[in-house]
PDB file of C-alpha atoms in Angstrom:
ATOM      1  CA  ARG A 256     -10.498 -20.190 -12.152  1.00 68.00           C
ATOM      2  CA  PHE A 257     -12.424 -21.517 -14.623  1.00 74.00           C
ATOM      3  CA  GLU A 258     -10.378 -19.500 -17.017  1.00 79.00           C
ATOM      4  CA  TYR A 259      -7.462 -22.064 -16.432  1.00 87.00           C
ATOM      5  CA  GLN A 260      -9.320 -25.061 -16.748  1.00 88.00           C
ATOM      6  CA  ASN A 261     -11.220 -24.008 -20.148  1.00 85.00           C
ATOM      7  CA  ARG A 262      -7.634 -23.095 -21.621  1.00 88.00           C
ATOM      8  CA  ALA A 263      -6.383 -26.504 -19.950  1.00 92.00           C
ATOM      9  CA  ILE A 264      -9.343 -28.532 -21.870  1.00 92.00           C
ATOM     10  CA  ALA A 265      -8.674 -26.545 -25.346  1.00 89.00           C
ATOM     11  CA  LEU A 266      -5.080 -27.485 -25.214  1.00 92.00           C
ATOM     12  CA  SER A 267      -5.906 -30.999 -24.660  1.00 93.00           C
ATOM     13  CA  ALA A 268      -8.928 -31.344 -26.708  1.00 91.00           C
ATOM     14  CA  GLY A 269      -8.878 -28.474 -29.416  1.00 88.00           C
ATOM     15  CA  LEU A 270     -11.270 -25.626 -29.255  1.00 85.00           C
ATOM     16  CA  LEU A 271     -13.866 -27.120 -31.015  1.00 87.00           C
ATOM     17  CA  ARG A 272     -13.912 -30.522 -28.864  1.00 83.00           C
ATOM     18  CA  ASP A 273     -12.812 -33.122 -31.715  1.00 83.00           C
ATOM     19  CA  GLN A 274     -16.492 -31.879 -33.384  1.00 91.00           C
ATOM     20  CA  ALA A 275     -14.906 -29.430 -35.973  1.00 91.00           C
ATOM     21  CA  ASP A 276     -16.254 -31.029 -39.125  1.00 93.00           C
ATOM     22  CA  LEU A 277     -19.745 -30.882 -37.399  1.00 94.00           C
ATOM     23  CA  ILE A 278     -19.274 -27.214 -36.034  1.00 94.00           C
ATOM     24  CA  LYS A 279     -18.025 -25.922 -39.453  1.00 94.00           C
ATOM     25  CA  SER A 280     -20.895 -27.317 -41.236  1.00 94.00           C
ATOM     26  CA  ALA A 281     -23.528 -26.054 -38.912  1.00 95.00           C
ATOM     27  CA  LEU A 282     -21.578 -22.628 -39.171  1.00 94.00           C
ATOM     28  CA  ALA A 283     -21.416 -22.681 -42.789  1.00 92.00           C
ATOM     29  CA  PRO A 284     -22.483 -19.270 -44.756  1.00 87.00           C
ATOM     30  CA  ASN A 285     -26.190 -19.313 -44.789  1.00 83.00           C
ATOM     31  CA  ALA A 286     -28.500 -16.829 -46.995  1.00 81.00           C
ATOM     32  CA  ASP A 287     -31.464 -17.436 -44.785  1.00 85.00           C
ATOM     33  CA  LYS A 288     -29.695 -16.517 -41.663  1.00 86.00           C
ATOM     34  CA  ILE A 289     -26.455 -15.571 -39.770  1.00 89.00           C
ATOM     35  CA  PRO A 290     -24.810 -18.508 -37.890  1.00 93.00           C
ATOM     36  CA  THR A 291     -25.081 -18.200 -34.300  1.00 93.00           C
ATOM     37  CA  VAL A 292     -23.026 -19.570 -31.423  1.00 94.00           C
ATOM     38  CA  ALA A 293     -24.212 -19.468 -27.876  1.00 92.00           C
ATOM     39  CA  GLU A 294     -21.915 -20.525 -24.738  1.00 91.00           C
ATOM     40  CA  PHE A 295     -23.846 -20.655 -21.347  1.00 89.00           C
ATOM     41  CA  CYS A 296     -22.316 -20.712 -18.309  1.00 78.00           C
ATOM     42  CA  PHE A 297     -19.008 -18.791 -19.927  1.00 64.00           C
ATOM     43  CA  VAL A 298     -16.997 -17.456 -16.985  1.00 64.00           C
ATOM     44  CA  SER A 299     -14.144 -15.800 -18.327  1.00 63.00           C
ATOM     45  CA  GLY A 300     -15.570 -16.079 -22.457  1.00 69.00           C
ATOM     46  CA  SER A 301     -12.444 -17.287 -23.199  1.00 73.00           C
ATOM     47  CA  TRP A 302     -13.765 -20.358 -25.250  1.00 81.00           C
ATOM     48  CA  ALA A 303     -16.462 -17.941 -26.852  1.00 81.00           C
ATOM     49  CA  MET A 304     -13.786 -15.096 -27.712  1.00 79.00           C
ATOM     50  CA  GLU A 305     -11.813 -17.995 -29.518  1.00 82.00           C
ATOM     51  CA  VAL A 306     -14.665 -18.945 -31.597  1.00 86.00           C
ATOM     52  CA  ALA A 307     -15.314 -15.510 -32.662  1.00 84.00           C
ATOM     53  CA  LYS A 308     -12.030 -15.284 -33.860  1.00 83.00           C
ATOM     54  CA  GLU A 309     -12.057 -18.133 -35.605  1.00 88.00           C
ATOM     55  CA  PHE A 310     -15.169 -17.792 -37.480  1.00 89.00           C
ATOM     56  CA  PRO A 311     -15.547 -13.853 -37.763  1.00 85.00           C
ATOM     57  CA  ASP A 312     -18.587 -14.014 -39.855  1.00 87.00           C
ATOM     58  CA  VAL A 313     -20.505 -15.866 -37.105  1.00 90.00           C
ATOM     59  CA  SER A 314     -22.630 -13.826 -34.362  1.00 89.00           C
ATOM     60  CA  VAL A 315     -21.604 -15.146 -31.016  1.00 89.00           C
ATOM     61  CA  VAL A 316     -23.615 -14.626 -27.772  1.00 88.00           C
ATOM     62  CA  GLY A 317     -22.151 -15.086 -24.080  1.00 83.00           C
ATOM     63  CA  ILE A 318     -25.186 -16.329 -21.761  1.00 86.00           C
ATOM     64  CA  ASP A 319     -24.378 -16.254 -18.057  1.00 81.00           C
ATOM     65  CA  THR A 320     -26.313 -16.550 -14.456  1.00 76.00           C
ATOM     66  CA  MET A 321     -24.064 -13.720 -13.343  1.00 66.00           C
ATOM     67  CA  SER A 322     -23.983 -10.086 -15.147  1.00 57.00           C
ATOM     68  CA  SER A 323     -20.584  -9.709 -13.089  1.00 50.00           C
ATOM     69  CA  ASN A 324     -18.570 -12.413 -14.867  1.00 51.00           C
ATOM     70  CA  ILE A 325     -18.909  -9.999 -18.369  1.00 48.00           C
ATOM     71  CA  ARG A 326     -16.670  -7.109 -16.154  1.00 47.00           C
ATOM     72  CA  ARG A 327     -14.145  -9.473 -14.743  1.00 48.00           C
ATOM     73  CA  LYS A 328     -10.747  -8.946 -15.670  1.00 49.00           C
ATOM     74  CA  PRO A 329      -9.086 -12.198 -16.984  1.00 47.00           C
ATOM     75  CA  ALA A 330      -5.921 -13.701 -15.425  1.00 47.00           C
ATOM     76  CA  PRO A 331      -2.810 -12.259 -16.911  1.00 48.00           C
ATOM     77  CA  GLU A 332      -1.928 -15.647 -18.915  1.00 46.00           C
ATOM     78  CA  ILE A 333      -5.540 -15.849 -20.288  1.00 40.00           C
ATOM     79  CA  ALA A 334      -5.948 -11.895 -20.794  1.00 41.00           C
ATOM     80  CA  GLY A 335      -2.380 -11.821 -22.918  1.00 42.00           C
ATOM     81  CA  ARG A 336      -4.167 -13.988 -25.507  1.00 41.00           C
ATOM     82  CA  TYR A 337      -6.181 -11.451 -26.440  1.00 35.00           C
ATOM     83  CA  THR A 338      -5.559  -7.827 -27.870  1.00 36.00           C
ATOM     84  CA  LEU A 339      -8.409  -6.144 -26.097  1.00 34.00           C
ATOM     85  CA  THR A 340      -8.622  -6.200 -22.184  1.00 39.00           C
ATOM     86  CA  PRO A 341     -10.385  -6.304 -19.662  1.00 43.00           C
ATOM     87  CA  ALA A 342     -12.519  -8.894 -20.701  1.00 46.00           C
ATOM     88  CA  PHE A 343     -15.373  -6.792 -20.882  1.00 43.00           C
ATOM     89  CA  LEU A 344     -13.743  -4.854 -23.705  1.00 44.00           C
ATOM     90  CA  ALA A 345     -12.815  -7.726 -25.781  1.00 47.00           C
ATOM     91  CA  LEU A 346     -16.301  -9.308 -25.341  1.00 47.00           C
ATOM     92  CA  LYS A 347     -17.950  -6.359 -26.579  1.00 47.00           C
ATOM     93  CA  ALA A 348     -15.801  -6.190 -29.442  1.00 46.00           C
ATOM     94  CA  LEU A 349     -16.378  -9.823 -30.389  1.00 47.00           C
ATOM     95  CA  PHE A 350     -19.730 -10.799 -28.919  1.00 48.00           C
ATOM     96  CA  ARG A 351     -22.684  -9.520 -31.241  1.00 50.00           C
ATOM     97  CA  ARG A 352     -24.279  -9.631 -27.437  1.00 67.00           C
ATOM     98  CA  PHE A 353     -24.204 -10.422 -23.749  1.00 75.00           C
ATOM     99  CA  GLU A 354     -27.231 -11.919 -22.058  1.00 82.00           C
ATOM    100  CA  GLN A 355     -27.829 -13.044 -18.513  1.00 84.00           C
ATOM    101  CA  HIS A 356     -30.118 -15.795 -17.986  1.00 88.00           C
ATOM    102  CA  ASP A 357     -30.303 -18.934 -15.766  1.00 88.00           C
ATOM    103  CA  PRO A 358     -30.376 -22.193 -18.029  1.00 90.00           C
ATOM    104  CA  ASN A 359     -32.227 -23.881 -15.043  1.00 90.00           C
ATOM    105  CA  LEU A 360     -35.302 -21.866 -16.088  1.00 91.00           C
ATOM    106  CA  PRO A 361     -37.335 -22.194 -19.159  1.00 92.00           C
ATOM    107  CA  LEU A 362     -35.730 -21.627 -22.356  1.00 94.00           C
ATOM    108  CA  SER A 363     -38.505 -20.370 -24.742  1.00 93.00           C
ATOM    109  CA  LYS A 364     -36.909 -17.082 -25.493  1.00 93.00           C
ATOM    110  CA  TYR A 365     -34.074 -18.781 -27.413  1.00 94.00           C
ATOM    111  CA  HIS A 366     -36.392 -20.858 -29.450  1.00 95.00           C
ATOM    112  CA  GLN A 367     -34.205 -22.271 -32.725  1.00 95.00           C
ATOM    113  CA  ALA A 368     -31.792 -19.564 -32.116  1.00 94.00           C
ATOM    114  CA  PHE A 369     -28.430 -21.476 -32.130  1.00 95.00           C
ATOM    115  CA  ASP A 370     -26.554 -23.413 -34.398  1.00 96.00           C
ATOM    116  CA  VAL A 371     -23.914 -24.173 -31.714  1.00 96.00           C
ATOM    117  CA  CYS A 372     -24.417 -24.356 -28.253  1.00 95.00           C
ATOM    118  CA  HIS A 373     -21.622 -24.938 -25.690  1.00 94.00           C
ATOM    119  CA  ILE A 374     -22.839 -25.705 -22.172  1.00 91.00           C
ATOM    120  CA  ASN A 375     -19.584 -24.938 -19.952  1.00 86.00           C
ATOM    121  CA  ASN A 376     -18.779 -25.898 -16.815  1.00 81.00           C
ATOM    122  CA  MET A 377     -22.127 -27.971 -16.685  1.00 80.00           C
ATOM    123  CA  GLY A 378     -21.319 -29.503 -12.989  1.00 72.00           C
ATOM    124  CA  LYS A 379     -21.390 -25.392 -11.575  1.00 71.00           C
ATOM    125  CA  GLY A 380     -24.523 -24.305 -11.143  1.00 73.00           C
ATOM    126  CA  ILE A 381     -26.738 -26.574 -13.505  1.00 84.00           C
ATOM    127  CA  LYS A 382     -28.960 -28.431 -10.865  1.00 85.00           C
ATOM    128  CA  ASP A 383     -30.357 -31.810 -12.855  1.00 90.00           C
ATOM    129  CA  HIS A 384     -28.376 -32.288 -16.102  1.00 92.00           C
ATOM    130  CA  GLU A 385     -31.323 -34.395 -17.284  1.00 93.00           C
ATOM    131  CA  ASP A 386     -33.853 -31.600 -17.209  1.00 93.00           C
ATOM    132  CA  LEU A 387     -31.481 -29.259 -19.198  1.00 94.00           C
ATOM    133  CA  LEU A 388     -30.681 -31.457 -21.455  1.00 95.00           C
ATOM    134  CA  ASN A 389     -34.149 -32.333 -22.254  1.00 94.00           C
ATOM    135  CA  ARG A 390     -34.951 -28.923 -22.702  1.00 95.00           C
ATOM    136  CA  ILE A 391     -31.583 -27.857 -24.294  1.00 96.00           C
ATOM    137  CA  PRO A 392     -32.923 -28.990 -28.202  1.00 97.00           C
ATOM    138  CA  GLU A 393     -35.337 -26.277 -28.244  1.00 97.00           C
ATOM    139  CA  ILE A 394     -32.726 -23.477 -28.727  1.00 96.00           C
ATOM    140  CA  LEU A 395     -30.960 -25.515 -31.526  1.00 97.00           C
ATOM    141  CA  ARG A 396     -31.678 -25.340 -35.430  1.00 96.00           C
ATOM    142  CA  PRO A 397     -31.898 -28.544 -37.359  1.00 95.00           C
ATOM    143  CA  ASN A 398     -28.106 -29.865 -37.573  1.00 95.00           C
ATOM    144  CA  GLY A 399     -27.212 -27.623 -34.666  1.00 97.00           C
ATOM    145  CA  VAL A 400     -24.499 -28.816 -32.418  1.00 97.00           C
ATOM    146  CA  LEU A 401     -24.353 -29.178 -28.553  1.00 97.00           C
ATOM    147  CA  LEU A 402     -21.084 -29.313 -26.754  1.00 96.00           C
ATOM    148  CA  LEU A 403     -21.049 -30.057 -23.259  1.00 95.00           C
ATOM    149  CA  THR A 404     -18.061 -29.755 -20.724  1.00 92.00           C
ATOM    150  CA  ALA A 405     -17.556 -30.687 -17.114  1.00 91.00           C
ATOM    151  CA  GLY A 406     -14.867 -31.896 -14.683  1.00 89.00           C
ATOM    152  CA  TYR A 407     -14.891 -34.611 -12.334  1.00 89.00           C
ATOM    153  CA  SER A 408     -14.792 -33.968  -8.249  1.00 81.00           C
ATOM    154  CA  THR A 409     -12.063 -36.563  -7.905  1.00 83.00           C
ATOM    155  CA  PHE A 410      -8.249 -36.813  -8.831  1.00 91.00           C
ATOM    156  CA  GLU A 411      -7.211 -39.786 -11.208  1.00 94.00           C
ATOM    157  CA  THR A 412      -4.215 -41.913  -9.995  1.00 94.00           C
ATOM    158  CA  GLU A 413      -1.397 -42.775 -12.598  1.00 95.00           C
ATOM    159  CA  ASP A 414      -3.178 -45.712 -13.893  1.00 95.00           C
ATOM    160  CA  LYS A 415      -6.480 -42.975 -14.332  1.00 95.00           C
ATOM    161  CA  GLN A 416      -8.475 -44.412 -11.673  1.00 93.00           C
ATOM    162  CA  PRO A 417     -10.346 -42.436  -8.964  1.00 90.00           C
ATOM    163  CA  VAL A 418      -7.990 -41.729  -5.943  1.00 90.00           C
ATOM    164  CA  GLN A 419      -9.003 -43.319  -2.560  1.00 82.00           C
ATOM    165  CA  ASP A 420      -9.487 -40.004  -0.702  1.00 77.00           C
ATOM    166  CA  ASP A 421     -10.666 -41.825   2.894  1.00 82.00           C
ATOM    167  CA  VAL A 422      -7.309 -41.638   4.326  1.00 89.00           C
ATOM    168  CA  ASN A 423      -7.118 -39.884   7.535  1.00 91.00           C
ATOM    169  CA  GLU A 424      -4.674 -37.292   8.386  1.00 93.00           C
ATOM    170  CA  GLY A 425      -1.320 -38.898   9.993  1.00 91.00           C
ATOM    171  CA  GLU A 426      -1.716 -41.978   7.965  1.00 92.00           C
ATOM    172  CA  PRO A 427       0.338 -43.342   5.324  1.00 90.00           C
ATOM    173  CA  GLY A 428      -1.217 -41.945   1.746  1.00 88.00           C
ATOM    174  CA  TRP A 429      -2.687 -38.729   3.134  1.00 92.00           C
ATOM    175  CA  SER A 430      -2.535 -35.709   1.412  1.00 94.00           C
ATOM    176  CA  ALA A 431      -3.902 -32.360   1.838  1.00 95.00           C
ATOM    177  CA  SER A 432      -4.978 -31.440  -1.302  1.00 94.00           C
ATOM    178  CA  LEU A 433      -7.070 -34.594  -1.517  1.00 92.00           C
ATOM    179  CA  ALA A 434      -8.498 -33.745   2.093  1.00 93.00           C
ATOM    180  CA  ILE A 435      -9.503 -30.716   0.874  1.00 93.00           C
ATOM    181  CA  TRP A 436     -10.881 -31.898  -2.615  1.00 88.00           C
ATOM    182  CA  ARG A 437     -13.079 -34.263  -0.481  1.00 87.00           C
ATOM    183  CA  GLU A 438     -14.377 -31.978   1.722  1.00 89.00           C
ATOM    184  CA  SER A 439     -15.586 -29.638  -1.112  1.00 86.00           C
ATOM    185  CA  ARG A 440     -17.278 -32.666  -2.550  1.00 80.00           C
ATOM    186  CA  LYS A 441     -19.593 -33.034   0.362  1.00 80.00           C
ATOM    187  CA  LEU A 442     -20.612 -29.408  -0.447  1.00 77.00           C
ATOM    188  CA  GLN A 443     -21.239 -29.404  -3.861  1.00 70.00           C
ATOM    189  CA  ARG A 444     -23.989 -32.739  -3.550  1.00 66.00           C
ATOM    190  CA  LYS A 445     -27.473 -31.835  -4.726  1.00 55.00           C
ATOM    191  CA  PRO A 446     -30.458 -33.394  -2.948  1.00 62.00           C
ATOM    192  CA  GLY A 447     -31.571 -36.781  -4.813  1.00 63.00           C
ATOM    193  CA  LYS A 448     -29.125 -36.362  -7.481  1.00 61.00           C
ATOM    194  CA  PRO A 449     -25.578 -38.243  -8.002  1.00 67.00           C
ATOM    195  CA  LEU A 450     -22.663 -35.911  -7.669  1.00 70.00           C
ATOM    196  CA  GLU A 451     -21.023 -36.718 -11.304  1.00 84.00           C
ATOM    197  CA  GLN A 452     -24.102 -36.235 -13.360  1.00 90.00           C
ATOM    198  CA  GLN A 453     -22.187 -36.149 -16.330  1.00 93.00           C
ATOM    199  CA  ASP A 454     -21.783 -40.174 -15.890  1.00 92.00           C
ATOM    200  CA  GLN A 455     -25.566 -40.078 -17.395  1.00 94.00           C
ATOM    201  CA  TRP A 456     -25.013 -37.943 -20.558  1.00 96.00           C
ATOM    202  CA  ASP A 457     -24.641 -40.693 -22.625  1.00 96.00           C
ATOM    203  CA  ASP A 458     -27.865 -42.622 -21.596  1.00 96.00           C
ATOM    204  CA  ILE A 459     -29.676 -39.117 -21.846  1.00 95.00           C
ATOM    205  CA  LEU A 460     -28.732 -37.891 -24.897  1.00 96.00           C
ATOM    206  CA  GLN A 461     -29.231 -41.305 -26.539  1.00 95.00           C
ATOM    207  CA  LYS A 462     -32.691 -41.423 -25.643  1.00 95.00           C
ATOM    208  CA  ASN A 463     -33.558 -38.099 -26.502  1.00 96.00           C
ATOM    209  CA  PRO A 464     -35.982 -37.951 -29.715  1.00 96.00           C
ATOM    210  CA  TYR A 465     -34.447 -34.408 -30.988  1.00 97.00           C
ATOM    211  CA  PHE A 466     -31.117 -35.645 -31.297  1.00 97.00           C
ATOM    212  CA  SER A 467     -29.894 -37.800 -34.315  1.00 94.00           C
ATOM    213  CA  SER A 468     -26.312 -38.671 -33.058  1.00 94.00           C
ATOM    214  CA  ALA A 469     -24.502 -38.040 -29.546  1.00 96.00           C
ATOM    215  CA  GLY A 470     -21.252 -39.362 -27.803  1.00 95.00           C
ATOM    216  CA  THR A 471     -19.027 -38.317 -25.208  1.00 96.00           C
ATOM    217  CA  ARG A 472     -15.305 -38.910 -24.241  1.00 95.00           C
ATOM    218  CA  ASP A 473     -13.141 -38.455 -21.238  1.00 96.00           C
ATOM    219  CA  ILE A 474     -10.097 -36.585 -21.321  1.00 96.00           C
ATOM    220  CA  TYR A 475      -7.048 -36.871 -18.398  1.00 97.00           C
ATOM    221  CA  ILE A 476      -4.850 -33.648 -17.883  1.00 97.00           C
ATOM    222  CA  PRO A 477      -1.846 -33.898 -15.519  1.00 98.00           C
ATOM    223  CA  ILE A 478      -1.730 -31.674 -12.258  1.00 97.00           C
ATOM    224  CA  GLY A 479       1.431 -30.488 -13.757  1.00 98.00           C
ATOM    225  CA  PRO A 480       4.026 -31.939 -16.371  1.00 98.00           C
ATOM    226  CA  TRP A 481       5.048 -35.155 -14.378  1.00 98.00           C
ATOM    227  CA  GLU A 482       3.876 -37.368 -17.088  1.00 96.00           C
ATOM    228  CA  ASN A 483       6.790 -38.446 -19.826  1.00 95.00           C
ATOM    229  CA  GLY A 484       6.293 -37.987 -23.323  1.00 96.00           C
ATOM    230  CA  LEU A 485       4.189 -35.099 -23.538  1.00 96.00           C
ATOM    231  CA  SER A 486       4.340 -32.536 -26.285  1.00 96.00           C
ATOM    232  CA  ASP A 487       4.918 -29.159 -25.952  1.00 96.00           C
ATOM    233  CA  GLN A 488       0.838 -28.144 -26.079  1.00 96.00           C
ATOM    234  CA  ALA A 489       0.425 -31.184 -23.604  1.00 97.00           C
ATOM    235  CA  GLU A 490       3.206 -29.803 -21.117  1.00 97.00           C
ATOM    236  CA  GLU A 491       1.307 -26.489 -21.269  1.00 97.00           C
ATOM    237  CA  ALA A 492      -2.096 -28.115 -20.533  1.00 96.00           C
ATOM    238  CA  ALA A 493      -0.714 -30.239 -17.613  1.00 97.00           C
ATOM    239  CA  ARG A 494       0.851 -26.598 -16.241  1.00 97.00           C
ATOM    240  CA  VAL A 495      -2.373 -24.622 -16.781  1.00 95.00           C
ATOM    241  CA  ASN A 496      -4.328 -27.413 -15.294  1.00 96.00           C
ATOM    242  CA  GLN A 497      -1.809 -27.239 -12.435  1.00 97.00           C
ATOM    243  CA  THR A 498      -2.435 -23.475 -11.799  1.00 95.00           C
ATOM    244  CA  ASN A 499      -6.326 -24.208 -12.093  1.00 93.00           C
ATOM    245  CA  VAL A 500      -5.766 -26.609  -9.057  1.00 95.00           C
ATOM    246  CA  LEU A 501      -3.834 -24.832  -7.123  1.00 95.00           C
ATOM    247  CA  GLN A 502      -6.709 -22.029  -7.297  1.00 92.00           C
ATOM    248  CA  PHE A 503      -9.197 -24.706  -6.859  1.00 90.00           C
ATOM    249  CA  ILE A 504      -7.278 -25.038  -3.239  1.00 92.00           C
ATOM    250  CA  ARG A 505      -7.396 -21.707  -2.472  1.00 92.00           C
ATOM    251  CA  THR A 506     -10.976 -20.966  -3.202  1.00 90.00           C
ATOM    252  CA  ASN A 507     -12.588 -23.908  -1.846  1.00 90.00           C
ATOM    253  CA  ALA A 508     -10.585 -23.818   1.148  1.00 93.00           C
ATOM    254  CA  HIS A 509     -12.365 -20.176   1.699  1.00 91.00           C
ATOM    255  CA  ILE A 510     -15.765 -21.928   0.804  1.00 91.00           C
ATOM    256  CA  LEU A 511     -15.098 -24.462   3.878  1.00 93.00           C
ATOM    257  CA  LEU A 512     -14.242 -21.679   6.112  1.00 94.00           C
ATOM    258  CA  LYS A 513     -17.578 -19.804   5.473  1.00 92.00           C
ATOM    259  CA  ASP A 514     -19.436 -22.931   5.682  1.00 91.00           C
ATOM    260  CA  GLY A 515     -18.097 -23.465   9.448  1.00 93.00           C
ATOM    261  CA  PHE A 516     -15.180 -25.801   8.809  1.00 93.00           C
ATOM    262  CA  ASP A 517     -12.466 -25.684  11.419  1.00 95.00           C
ATOM    263  CA  GLU A 518     -10.300 -22.786  10.630  1.00 95.00           C
ATOM    264  CA  ALA A 519      -7.028 -24.491  12.072  1.00 97.00           C
ATOM    265  CA  THR A 520      -7.311 -27.250  10.003  1.00 96.00           C
ATOM    266  CA  ILE A 521      -7.781 -25.603   6.782  1.00 96.00           C
ATOM    267  CA  ASN A 522      -4.650 -22.993   7.611  1.00 96.00           C
ATOM    268  CA  ARG A 523      -2.437 -26.160   8.542  1.00 97.00           C
ATOM    269  CA  TRP A 524      -3.707 -28.145   5.146  1.00 97.00           C
ATOM    270  CA  ILE A 525      -3.288 -25.131   2.546  1.00 96.00           C
ATOM    271  CA  PRO A 526       0.520 -24.839   2.751  1.00 96.00           C
ATOM    272  CA  ILE A 527       1.019 -28.394   2.417  1.00 97.00           C
ATOM    273  CA  ALA A 528      -1.617 -28.808  -0.024  1.00 96.00           C
ATOM    274  CA  ARG A 529      -0.128 -26.086  -2.564  1.00 97.00           C
ATOM    275  CA  GLU A 530       3.285 -27.867  -1.993  1.00 97.00           C
ATOM    276  CA  GLU A 531       1.817 -31.157  -3.292  1.00 97.00           C
ATOM    277  CA  ILE A 532       0.648 -29.546  -6.342  1.00 97.00           C
ATOM    278  CA  ILE A 533       3.809 -27.386  -7.284  1.00 97.00           C
ATOM    279  CA  GLN A 534       5.907 -30.463  -6.313  1.00 97.00           C
ATOM    280  CA  MET A 535       3.446 -32.715  -8.177  1.00 97.00           C
ATOM    281  CA  LYS A 536       3.732 -35.253  -5.158  1.00 93.00           C
ATOM    282  CA  PRO A 537       1.763 -37.445  -5.260  1.00 92.00           C
ATOM    283  CA  ARG A 538       1.069 -37.620  -9.089  1.00 96.00           C
ATOM    284  CA  PHE A 539      -2.434 -36.999 -10.408  1.00 96.00           C
ATOM    285  CA  TYR A 540      -4.674 -36.257 -12.984  1.00 97.00           C
ATOM    286  CA  VAL A 541      -8.118 -34.110 -13.467  1.00 95.00           C
ATOM    287  CA  ARG A 542     -10.764 -35.725 -15.377  1.00 95.00           C
ATOM    288  CA  TYR A 543     -12.956 -34.454 -17.686  1.00 94.00           C
ATOM    289  CA  ARG A 544     -15.829 -35.344 -19.967  1.00 95.00           C
ATOM    290  CA  LEU A 545     -16.848 -33.848 -23.037  1.00 95.00           C
ATOM    291  CA  GLY A 546     -20.034 -34.443 -24.986  1.00 96.00           C
ATOM    292  CA  TRP A 547     -21.645 -33.480 -27.833  1.00 96.00           C
ATOM    293  CA  ALA A 548     -24.895 -33.890 -29.625  1.00 97.00           C
ATOM    294  CA  VAL A 549     -26.529 -33.049 -33.049  1.00 97.00           C
ATOM    295  CA  ARG A 550     -30.282 -31.866 -33.555  1.00 98.00           C
ATOM    296  CA  ASN A 551     -32.138 -33.434 -35.734  1.00 97.00           C
ATOM    297  CA  ASN A 552     -35.368 -32.262 -37.791  1.00 96.00           C
ATOM    298  CA  VAL A 553     -38.227 -33.409 -35.304  1.00 96.00           C
ATOM    299  CA  GLU A 554     -40.250 -30.508 -34.459  1.00 94.00           C
ATOM    300  CA  TRP A 555     -39.849 -29.326 -30.900  1.00 93.00           C
ATOM    301  CA  THR A 556     -42.776 -29.889 -28.486  1.00 90.00           C
ATOM    302  CA  PRO A 557     -42.815 -28.813 -25.143  1.00 84.00           C
ATOM    303  CA  LYS A 558     -42.882 -31.614 -22.331  1.00 77.00           C
ATOM    304  CA  GLU A 559     -46.355 -31.319 -20.174  1.00 70.00           C
ATOM    305  CA  ASP A 560     -45.767 -31.207 -16.607  1.00 60.00           C
TER     306      ASP A 560
END
């Protein structure tokens, strides 16, 4: 599913997430080192592969918690963008190396190893955003760029406000896709942490003494091309995002079943939800937050426990 999400975001915000000048500066040729890019939690590797193609003289490292992700075949629409498939062959050709590592664990093995670091799908698998963002400066070289990406766990209305999803089945305004989304969100909650930890990024990054500048912005991608006046690229993003949400519904319906949710209810909701998304009724957006920060020259000091 994240292959589609990554593609939709790239179509909407660009491969370099509106930070092209900073990233090109960080990856400029240097006689003392080979510029190096890392993507954490890459899943399909689509972002990293595009960067490897855009910057052929740069070393690209894929780092994921699951070694199986390197061997996955990408979806046909995604695989068609590359000359080598399955994903394993493409990554072997374009990456200098692939490594398995959990970013929730210490990062000292990557001390000052990267000029650009993209942490993808921050809402998936990262237990504590604040903890990670306080540790991530260790792996960046001076003037290195950090990129962050995370999706929100709610749909947004046509006026870009969170959908009220507490309507019961059978009541006016009820939606099967919203019901599956809501029940899935309950499983995502981490004890002692807000569900949408990306809301804290601005405060965390601004207070971090190892960053000279930082910021965030949100993008809203329609679930299907229902919005008037879309460019060809924006329409493609909307269609890819539509497929992303269809995959989300299917995947999370199975997760709910495994967690003991009523099978008859899920089996009733799935076809209704699919029809809602395909027909684009109701009309929804998915909101994604993008973050960035630039590493300064302050020497890294491990935080005492």
